[in-house]
Short mmCIF file of C-alpha atoms and ligand atoms in Angstrom, two decimals:
data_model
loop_
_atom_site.label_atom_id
_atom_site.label_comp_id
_atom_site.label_asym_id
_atom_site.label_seq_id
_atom_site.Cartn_x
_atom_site.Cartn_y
_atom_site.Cartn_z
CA UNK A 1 -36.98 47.58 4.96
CA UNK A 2 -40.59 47.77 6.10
CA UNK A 3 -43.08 45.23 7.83
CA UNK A 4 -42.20 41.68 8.31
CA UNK A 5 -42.30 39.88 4.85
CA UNK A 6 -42.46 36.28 6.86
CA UNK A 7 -40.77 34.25 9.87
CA UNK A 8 -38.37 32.39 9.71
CA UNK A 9 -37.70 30.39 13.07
CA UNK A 10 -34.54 28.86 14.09
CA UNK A 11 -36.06 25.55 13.68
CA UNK A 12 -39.05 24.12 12.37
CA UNK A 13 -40.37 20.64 14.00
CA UNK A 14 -44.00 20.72 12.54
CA UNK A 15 -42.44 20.82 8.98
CA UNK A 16 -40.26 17.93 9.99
CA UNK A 17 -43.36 15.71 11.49
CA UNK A 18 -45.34 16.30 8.38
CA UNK A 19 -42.90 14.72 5.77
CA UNK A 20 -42.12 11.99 8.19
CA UNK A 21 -45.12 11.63 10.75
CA UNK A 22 -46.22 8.16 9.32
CA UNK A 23 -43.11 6.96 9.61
CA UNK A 24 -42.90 8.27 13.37
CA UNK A 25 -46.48 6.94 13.84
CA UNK A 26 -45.91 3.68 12.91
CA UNK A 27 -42.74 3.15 15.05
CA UNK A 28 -44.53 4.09 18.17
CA UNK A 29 -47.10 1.83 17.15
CA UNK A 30 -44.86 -0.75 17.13
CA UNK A 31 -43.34 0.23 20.57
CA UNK A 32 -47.03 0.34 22.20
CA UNK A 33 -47.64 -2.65 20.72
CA UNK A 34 -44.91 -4.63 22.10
CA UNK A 35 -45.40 -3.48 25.76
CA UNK A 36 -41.70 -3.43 26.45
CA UNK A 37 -40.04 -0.07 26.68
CA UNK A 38 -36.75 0.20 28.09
CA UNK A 39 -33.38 -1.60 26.72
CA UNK A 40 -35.88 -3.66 24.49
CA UNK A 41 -35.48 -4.80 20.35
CA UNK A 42 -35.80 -1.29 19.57
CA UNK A 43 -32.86 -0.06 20.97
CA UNK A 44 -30.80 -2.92 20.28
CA UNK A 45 -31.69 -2.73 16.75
CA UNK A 46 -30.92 0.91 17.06
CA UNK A 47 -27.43 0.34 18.07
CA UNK A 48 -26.76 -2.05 15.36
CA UNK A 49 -27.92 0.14 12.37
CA UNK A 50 -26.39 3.29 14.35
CA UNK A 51 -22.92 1.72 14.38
CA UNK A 52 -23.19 0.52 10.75
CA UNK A 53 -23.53 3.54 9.88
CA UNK A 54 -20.57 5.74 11.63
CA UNK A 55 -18.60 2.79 10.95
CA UNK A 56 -17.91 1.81 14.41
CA UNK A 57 -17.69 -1.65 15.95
CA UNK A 58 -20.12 -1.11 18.94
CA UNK A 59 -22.83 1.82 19.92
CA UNK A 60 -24.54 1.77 23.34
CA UNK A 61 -27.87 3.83 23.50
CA UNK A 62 -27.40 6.20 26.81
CA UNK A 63 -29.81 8.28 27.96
CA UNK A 64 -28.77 11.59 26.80
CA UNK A 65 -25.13 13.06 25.13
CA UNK A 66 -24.31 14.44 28.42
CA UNK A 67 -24.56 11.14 30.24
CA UNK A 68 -22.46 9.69 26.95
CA UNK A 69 -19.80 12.06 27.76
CA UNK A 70 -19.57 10.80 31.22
CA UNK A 71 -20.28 7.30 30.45
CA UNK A 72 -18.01 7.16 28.02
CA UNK A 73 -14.88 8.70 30.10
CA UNK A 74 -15.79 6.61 32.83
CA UNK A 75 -15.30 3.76 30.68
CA UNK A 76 -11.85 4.68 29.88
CA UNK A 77 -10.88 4.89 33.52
CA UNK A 78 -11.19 8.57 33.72
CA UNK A 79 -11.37 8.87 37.62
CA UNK A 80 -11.45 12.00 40.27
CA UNK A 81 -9.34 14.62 39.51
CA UNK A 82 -7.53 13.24 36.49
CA UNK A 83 -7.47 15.89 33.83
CA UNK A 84 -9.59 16.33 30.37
CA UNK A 85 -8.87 19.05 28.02
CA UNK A 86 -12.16 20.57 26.92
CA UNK A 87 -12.80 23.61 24.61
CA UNK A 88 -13.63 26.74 26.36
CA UNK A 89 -16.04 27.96 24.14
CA UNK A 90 -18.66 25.41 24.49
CA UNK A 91 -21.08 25.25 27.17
CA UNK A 92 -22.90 21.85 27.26
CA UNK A 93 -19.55 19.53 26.80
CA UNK A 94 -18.06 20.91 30.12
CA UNK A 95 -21.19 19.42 31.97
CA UNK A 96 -20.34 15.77 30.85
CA UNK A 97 -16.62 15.60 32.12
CA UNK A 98 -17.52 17.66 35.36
CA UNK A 99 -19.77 14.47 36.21
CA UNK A 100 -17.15 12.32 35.46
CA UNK A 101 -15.22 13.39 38.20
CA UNK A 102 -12.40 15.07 35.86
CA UNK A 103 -10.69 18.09 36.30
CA UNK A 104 -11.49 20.57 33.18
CA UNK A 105 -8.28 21.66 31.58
CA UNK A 106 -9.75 24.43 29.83
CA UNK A 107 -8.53 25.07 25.84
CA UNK A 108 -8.62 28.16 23.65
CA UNK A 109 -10.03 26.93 19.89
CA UNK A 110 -9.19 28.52 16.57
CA UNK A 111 -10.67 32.05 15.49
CA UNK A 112 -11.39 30.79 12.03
CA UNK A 113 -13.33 27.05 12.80
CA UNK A 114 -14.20 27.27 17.07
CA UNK A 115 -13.09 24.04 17.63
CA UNK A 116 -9.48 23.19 19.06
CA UNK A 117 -6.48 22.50 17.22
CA UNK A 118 -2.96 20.88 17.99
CA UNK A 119 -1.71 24.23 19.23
CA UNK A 120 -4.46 25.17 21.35
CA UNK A 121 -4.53 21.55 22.55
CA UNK A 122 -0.59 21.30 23.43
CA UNK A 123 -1.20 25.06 25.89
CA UNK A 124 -3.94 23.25 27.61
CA UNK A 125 -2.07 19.59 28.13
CA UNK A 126 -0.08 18.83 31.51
CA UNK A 127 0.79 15.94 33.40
CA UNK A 128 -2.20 15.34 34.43
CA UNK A 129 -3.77 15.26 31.57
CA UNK A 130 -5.26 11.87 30.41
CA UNK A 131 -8.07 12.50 27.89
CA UNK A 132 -9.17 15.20 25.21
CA UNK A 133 -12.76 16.03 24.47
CA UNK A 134 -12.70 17.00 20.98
CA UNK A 135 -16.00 19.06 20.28
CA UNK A 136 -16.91 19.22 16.28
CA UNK A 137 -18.38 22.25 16.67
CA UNK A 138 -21.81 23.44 14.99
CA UNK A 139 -21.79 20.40 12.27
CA UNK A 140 -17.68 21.30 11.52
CA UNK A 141 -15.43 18.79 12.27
CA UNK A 142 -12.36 19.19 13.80
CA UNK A 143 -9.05 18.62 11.87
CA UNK A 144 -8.18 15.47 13.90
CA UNK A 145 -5.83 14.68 11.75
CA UNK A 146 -2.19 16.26 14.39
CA UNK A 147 -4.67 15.79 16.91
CA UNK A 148 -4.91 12.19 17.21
CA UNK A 149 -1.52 11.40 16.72
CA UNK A 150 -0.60 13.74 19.26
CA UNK A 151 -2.88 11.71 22.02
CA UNK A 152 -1.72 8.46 20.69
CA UNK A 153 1.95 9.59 21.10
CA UNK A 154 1.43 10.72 24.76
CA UNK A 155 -0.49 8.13 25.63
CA UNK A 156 -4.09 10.41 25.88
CA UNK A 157 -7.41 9.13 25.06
CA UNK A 158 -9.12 10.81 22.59
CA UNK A 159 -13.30 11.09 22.84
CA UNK A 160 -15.29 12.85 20.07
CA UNK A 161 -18.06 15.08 21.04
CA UNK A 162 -20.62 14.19 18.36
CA UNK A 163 -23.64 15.87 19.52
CA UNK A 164 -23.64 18.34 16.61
CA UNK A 165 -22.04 16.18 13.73
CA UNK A 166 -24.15 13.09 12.74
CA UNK A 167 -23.37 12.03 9.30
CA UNK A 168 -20.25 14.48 8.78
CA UNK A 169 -17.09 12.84 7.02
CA UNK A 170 -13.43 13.83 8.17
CA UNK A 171 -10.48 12.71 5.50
CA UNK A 172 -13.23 10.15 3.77
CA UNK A 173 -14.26 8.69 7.18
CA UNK A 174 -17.40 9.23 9.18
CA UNK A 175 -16.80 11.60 12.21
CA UNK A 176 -17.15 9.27 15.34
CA UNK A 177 -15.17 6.60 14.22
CA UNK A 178 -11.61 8.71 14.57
CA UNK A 179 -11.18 8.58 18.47
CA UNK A 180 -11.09 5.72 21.60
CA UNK A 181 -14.52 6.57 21.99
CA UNK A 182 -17.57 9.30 20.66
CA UNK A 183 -20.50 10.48 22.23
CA UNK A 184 -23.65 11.22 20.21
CA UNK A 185 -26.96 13.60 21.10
CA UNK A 186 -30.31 12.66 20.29
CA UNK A 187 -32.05 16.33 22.06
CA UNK A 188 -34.34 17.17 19.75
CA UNK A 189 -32.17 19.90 17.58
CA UNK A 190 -29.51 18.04 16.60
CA UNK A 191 -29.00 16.67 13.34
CA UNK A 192 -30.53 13.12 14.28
CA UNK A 193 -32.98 14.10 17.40
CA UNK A 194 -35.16 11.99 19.45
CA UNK A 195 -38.70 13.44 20.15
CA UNK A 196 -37.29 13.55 23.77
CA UNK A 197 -33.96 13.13 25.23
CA UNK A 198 -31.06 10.86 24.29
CA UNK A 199 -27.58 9.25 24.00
CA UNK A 200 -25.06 7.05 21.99
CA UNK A 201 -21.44 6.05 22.82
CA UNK A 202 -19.61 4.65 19.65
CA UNK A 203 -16.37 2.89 19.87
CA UNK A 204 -13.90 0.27 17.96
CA UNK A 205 -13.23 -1.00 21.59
CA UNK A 206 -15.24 -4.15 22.97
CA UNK A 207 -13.57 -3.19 26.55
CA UNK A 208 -15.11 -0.10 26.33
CA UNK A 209 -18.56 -0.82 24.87
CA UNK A 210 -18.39 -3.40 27.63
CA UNK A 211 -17.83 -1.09 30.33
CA UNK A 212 -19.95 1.84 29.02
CA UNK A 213 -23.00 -0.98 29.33
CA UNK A 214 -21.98 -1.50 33.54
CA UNK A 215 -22.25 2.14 34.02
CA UNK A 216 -25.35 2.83 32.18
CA UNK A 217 -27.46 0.47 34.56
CA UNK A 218 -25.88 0.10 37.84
CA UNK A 219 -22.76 -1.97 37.14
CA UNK A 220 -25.08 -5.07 36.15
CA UNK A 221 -23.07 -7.58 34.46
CA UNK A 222 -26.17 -9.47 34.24
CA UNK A 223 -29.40 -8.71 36.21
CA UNK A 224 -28.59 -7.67 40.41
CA UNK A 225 -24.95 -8.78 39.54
CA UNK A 226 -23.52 -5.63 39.83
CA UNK A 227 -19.67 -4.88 39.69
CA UNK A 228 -19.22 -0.94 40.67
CA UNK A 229 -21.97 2.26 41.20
CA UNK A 230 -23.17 2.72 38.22
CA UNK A 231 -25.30 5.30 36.85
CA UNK A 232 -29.03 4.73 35.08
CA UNK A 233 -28.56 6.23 31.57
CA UNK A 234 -30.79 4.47 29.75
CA UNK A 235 -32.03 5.04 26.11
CA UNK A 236 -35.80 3.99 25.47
CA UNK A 237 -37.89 1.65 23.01
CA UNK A 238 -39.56 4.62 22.11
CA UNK A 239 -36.74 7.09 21.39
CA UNK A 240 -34.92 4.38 19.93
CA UNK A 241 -37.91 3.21 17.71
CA UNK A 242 -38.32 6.83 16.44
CA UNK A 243 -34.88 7.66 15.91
CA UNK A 244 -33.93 4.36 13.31
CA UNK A 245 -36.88 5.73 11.33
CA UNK A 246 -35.34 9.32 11.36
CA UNK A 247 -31.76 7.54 10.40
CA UNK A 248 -32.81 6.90 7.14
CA UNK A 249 -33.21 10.82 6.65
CA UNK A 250 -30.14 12.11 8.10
CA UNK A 251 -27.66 11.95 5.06
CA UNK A 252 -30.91 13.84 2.77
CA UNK A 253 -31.01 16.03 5.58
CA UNK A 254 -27.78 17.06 6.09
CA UNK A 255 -27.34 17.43 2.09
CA UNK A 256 -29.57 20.22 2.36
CA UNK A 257 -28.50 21.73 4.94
CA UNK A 258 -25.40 21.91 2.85
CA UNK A 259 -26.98 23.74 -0.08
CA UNK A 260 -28.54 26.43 2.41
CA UNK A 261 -24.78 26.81 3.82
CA UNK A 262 -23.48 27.12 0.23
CA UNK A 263 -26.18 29.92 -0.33
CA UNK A 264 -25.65 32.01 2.56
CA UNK A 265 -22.26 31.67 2.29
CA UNK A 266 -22.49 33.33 -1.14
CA UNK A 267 -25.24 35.58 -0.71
CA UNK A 268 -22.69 37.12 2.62
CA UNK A 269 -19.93 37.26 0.81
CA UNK A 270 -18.51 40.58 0.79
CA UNK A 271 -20.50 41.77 4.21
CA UNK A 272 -18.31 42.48 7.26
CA UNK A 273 -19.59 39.63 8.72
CA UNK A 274 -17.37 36.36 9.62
CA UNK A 275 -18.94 33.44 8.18
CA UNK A 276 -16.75 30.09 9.73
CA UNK A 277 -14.57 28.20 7.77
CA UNK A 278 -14.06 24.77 7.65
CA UNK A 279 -10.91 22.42 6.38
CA UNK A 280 -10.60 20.49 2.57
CA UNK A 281 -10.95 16.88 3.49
CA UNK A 282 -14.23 17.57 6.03
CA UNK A 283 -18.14 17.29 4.43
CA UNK A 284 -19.49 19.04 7.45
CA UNK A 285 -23.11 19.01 8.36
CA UNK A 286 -23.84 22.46 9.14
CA UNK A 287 -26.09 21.79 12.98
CA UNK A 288 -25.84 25.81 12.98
CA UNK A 289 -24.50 28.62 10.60
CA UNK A 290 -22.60 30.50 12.81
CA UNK A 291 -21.78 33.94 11.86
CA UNK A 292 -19.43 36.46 13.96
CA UNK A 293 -20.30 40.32 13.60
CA UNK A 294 -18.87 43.31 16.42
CA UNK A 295 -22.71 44.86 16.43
CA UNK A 296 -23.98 41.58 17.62
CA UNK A 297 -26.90 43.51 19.51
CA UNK A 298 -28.05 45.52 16.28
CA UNK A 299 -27.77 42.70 14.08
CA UNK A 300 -29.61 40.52 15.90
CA UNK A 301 -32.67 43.13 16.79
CA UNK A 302 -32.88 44.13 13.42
CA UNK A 303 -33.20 40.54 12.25
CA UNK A 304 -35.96 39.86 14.99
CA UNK A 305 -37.82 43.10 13.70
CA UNK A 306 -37.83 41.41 10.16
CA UNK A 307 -38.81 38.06 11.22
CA UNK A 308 -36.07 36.20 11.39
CA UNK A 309 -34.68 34.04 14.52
CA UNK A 310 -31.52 34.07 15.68
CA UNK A 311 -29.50 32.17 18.76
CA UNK A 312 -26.64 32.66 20.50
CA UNK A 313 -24.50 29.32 20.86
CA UNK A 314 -23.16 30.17 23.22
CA UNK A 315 -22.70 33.58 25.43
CA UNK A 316 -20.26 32.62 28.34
CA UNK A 317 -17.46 30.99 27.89
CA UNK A 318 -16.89 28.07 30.84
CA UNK A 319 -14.80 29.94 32.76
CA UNK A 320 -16.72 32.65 32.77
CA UNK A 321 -19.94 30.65 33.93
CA UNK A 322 -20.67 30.71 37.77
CA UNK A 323 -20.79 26.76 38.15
CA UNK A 324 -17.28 26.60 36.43
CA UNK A 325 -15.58 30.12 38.65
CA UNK A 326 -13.80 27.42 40.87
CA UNK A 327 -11.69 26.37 37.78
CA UNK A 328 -10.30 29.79 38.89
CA UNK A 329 -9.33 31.22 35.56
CA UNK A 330 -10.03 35.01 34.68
CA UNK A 331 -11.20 37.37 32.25
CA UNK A 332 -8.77 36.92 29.49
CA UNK A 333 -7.08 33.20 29.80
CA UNK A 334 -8.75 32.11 26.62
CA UNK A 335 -9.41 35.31 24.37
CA UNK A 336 -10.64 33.61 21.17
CA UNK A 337 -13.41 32.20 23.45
CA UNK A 338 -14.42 35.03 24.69
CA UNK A 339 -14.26 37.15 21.72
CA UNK A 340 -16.90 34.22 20.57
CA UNK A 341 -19.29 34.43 23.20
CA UNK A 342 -19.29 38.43 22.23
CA UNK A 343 -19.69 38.10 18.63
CA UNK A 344 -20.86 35.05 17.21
CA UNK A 345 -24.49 34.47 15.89
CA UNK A 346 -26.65 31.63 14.60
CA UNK A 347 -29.10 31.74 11.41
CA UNK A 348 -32.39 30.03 10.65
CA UNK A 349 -30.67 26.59 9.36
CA UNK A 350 -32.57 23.19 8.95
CA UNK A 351 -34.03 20.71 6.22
CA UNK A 352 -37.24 21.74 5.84
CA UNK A 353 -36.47 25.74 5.26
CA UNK A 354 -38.05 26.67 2.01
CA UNK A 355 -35.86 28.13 -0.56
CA UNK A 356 -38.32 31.20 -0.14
CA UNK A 357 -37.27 31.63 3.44
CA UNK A 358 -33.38 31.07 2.74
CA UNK A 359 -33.86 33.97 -0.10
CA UNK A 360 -35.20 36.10 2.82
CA UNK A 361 -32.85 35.86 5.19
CA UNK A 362 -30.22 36.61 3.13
CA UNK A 363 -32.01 39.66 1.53
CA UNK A 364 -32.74 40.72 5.52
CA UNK A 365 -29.39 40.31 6.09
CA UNK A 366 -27.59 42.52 3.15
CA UNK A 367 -30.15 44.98 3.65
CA UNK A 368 -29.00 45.52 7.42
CA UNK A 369 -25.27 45.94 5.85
CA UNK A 370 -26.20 47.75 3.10
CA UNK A 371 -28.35 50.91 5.00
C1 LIG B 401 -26.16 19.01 22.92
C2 LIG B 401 -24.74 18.85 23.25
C3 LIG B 401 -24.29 18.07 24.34
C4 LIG B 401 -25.21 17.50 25.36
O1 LIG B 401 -26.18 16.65 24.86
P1 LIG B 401 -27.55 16.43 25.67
O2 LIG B 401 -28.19 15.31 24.94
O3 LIG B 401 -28.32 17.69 25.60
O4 LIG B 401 -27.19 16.06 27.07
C5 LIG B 401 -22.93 17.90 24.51
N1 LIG B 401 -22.05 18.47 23.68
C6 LIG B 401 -22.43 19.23 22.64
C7 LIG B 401 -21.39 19.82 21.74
C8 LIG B 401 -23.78 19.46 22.40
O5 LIG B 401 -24.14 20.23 21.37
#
């Protein structure tokens, strides 16, 4: 193929500000306005409308999803060295239990979806084990189904890592609503993201929503009454403002994201590349399109010659990464993770991609198959 037709970037956040930067505008506004911007109206409305819609009892803003990982652990009594099962494969989860004080208990995930599943879950369990961090993976959610029954029979809490599944439905049910508690990301590229950092834990559990409030502002019970050390995690008026005004876009959002899925999924079919699959009773929401291919280095050149962005999500598995060597596992404990971290790629995938720029991936990407 010859010169560079267009680019297509991984994301696109002007394209998203200029179909809803009035809306944005206004809800700082209103934030500026008000002159109050932490734990304020904003983010208790926030909370409210959030819950409603995962279906959830309770939702406590946090500043960020690795602090609701922690938080939200922490509010199930995780404590120092007890262990959490955690996928392998996923690099910004194993952050959030570290802080928590947990030992990592390191699972493999399944070759054909990246997330865990009852039989990767039941090699990584042990004695010590006393809560699972299920990650839906890249918009896909995870077939909780074996999962949950599993924890509930051994007497394991179950948290959802959320930060890349907003809006997705698992057996009719929105994701986030399944386990004791789930943990939501507001960074930017997620599905629903904050023009800045932030958090949500949701949970059916007033206990917990109770306790995940003491540890997201020093253990205060009410103002300088405070109960135990807790953190400051705090989700802002202005996040919180900006983010109920993007809530009302997510499910539109997502929809499309959807339709580009469905295309590239066709227009592959037939490559020798691995497109991900994902099970019957899930509507996932597609946060990346994650392809796997052996010539990960070509591919990838070729398709930055041509225009097109890709990422890599992600290239180490954790116990592979320096900060995580003292879990002392080796080169080959969890092989489907690190055959992932070799091979797997992400496509241009949001909203606002033009059907012109879907059409040209896809057309970059047969013609790097086809000569
Ligand atoms: C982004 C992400 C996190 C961390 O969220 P931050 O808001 O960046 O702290 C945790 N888990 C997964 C799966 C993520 O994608």
């Amino acid at each position: 193929m010859a010169a560079q037709e267009r680019r297509v970037p991984l994301v696109n956040f002007n394209k998203e500000y200029r179909e809803v930067g009035d809306e944005i505008r206004q809800a700082i506004d209103r934030v500026c306005e008000s002159g109050w911007y932490v734990l304020g109206e904003e983010v208790k409305s926030f909370e409210r409308e959030f819950a409603e819609y995962i279906g959830v009892d309770h939702a406590i803003g946090v500043a960020s999803g690795t602090d609701a990982i922690t938080l939200a652990l922490k509010a199930l009594g995780i404590k120092e060295g007890d262990g959490v099962v955690v996928p392998a494969n996923v690099y910004p989860s194993a952050f959030g239990v570290a802080l928590a004080g947990a030992t990592l208990q390191l699972a493999d995930v399944d070759p054909r979806t990246l997330n865990i599943n009852l039989e990767t879950l039941k090699e990584a369990v042990n004695q010590n084990t006393r809560a699972v961090l299920a990650v839906h993976l890249y918009g896909n959610p995870v077939d909780l189904e074996g999962i949950a029954n599993f924890c509930k029979e051994n007497h394991i809490a179950l948290v959802e890592d959320c930060a890349q599944v907003t809006g997705a439905f698992y057996q009719g049910r929105r994701v986030g609503s399944f386990g004791d508690a789930a943990c939501f990301s507001f960074y930017p590229t997620k599905n629903l993201g904050a023009y800045g950092d932030g958090g949500m834990v949701a949970t059916n559990s007033g206990d917990v929503a109770r306790k995940v409030k003491l540890w997201r502002m020093y253990g205060e019970e009410a103002r300088y009454q405070s109960k135990l050390i807790g953190h400051n995690s705090r989700l802002d008026e202005m996040q919180a403002a900006i983010l109920r005004a993007k809530l009302k876009y997510v499910d539109k959002w997502n929809q499309r994201r959807r339709e580009i899925a469905q295309k590239y999924k066709q227009g592959f079919s037939g490559l020798p590349l691995e497109v991900l699959s994902s099970s019957e009773t899930s509507q996932p929401v597609y946060h990346l399109f994650v392809v796997k291919t052996k010539d990960r280095d070509g591919f990838s050149d070729y398709l930055k010659r041509q225009g097109v962005a890709t990422g890599i999500h992600y290239p180490q598995p954790i116990h592979l990464t320096e900060s995580f060597l003292g879990l002392g596992k080796k080169t080959g404990d969890f092989p489907v993770s690190e055959e992932a971290s070799a091979t797997v790629l992400s496509l241009p995938l949001y909203p606002q991609m033009s059907e012109a720029d879907v059409g040209y991936v896809i057309k970059t990407v047969k013609h790097y198959f086809t000569f």
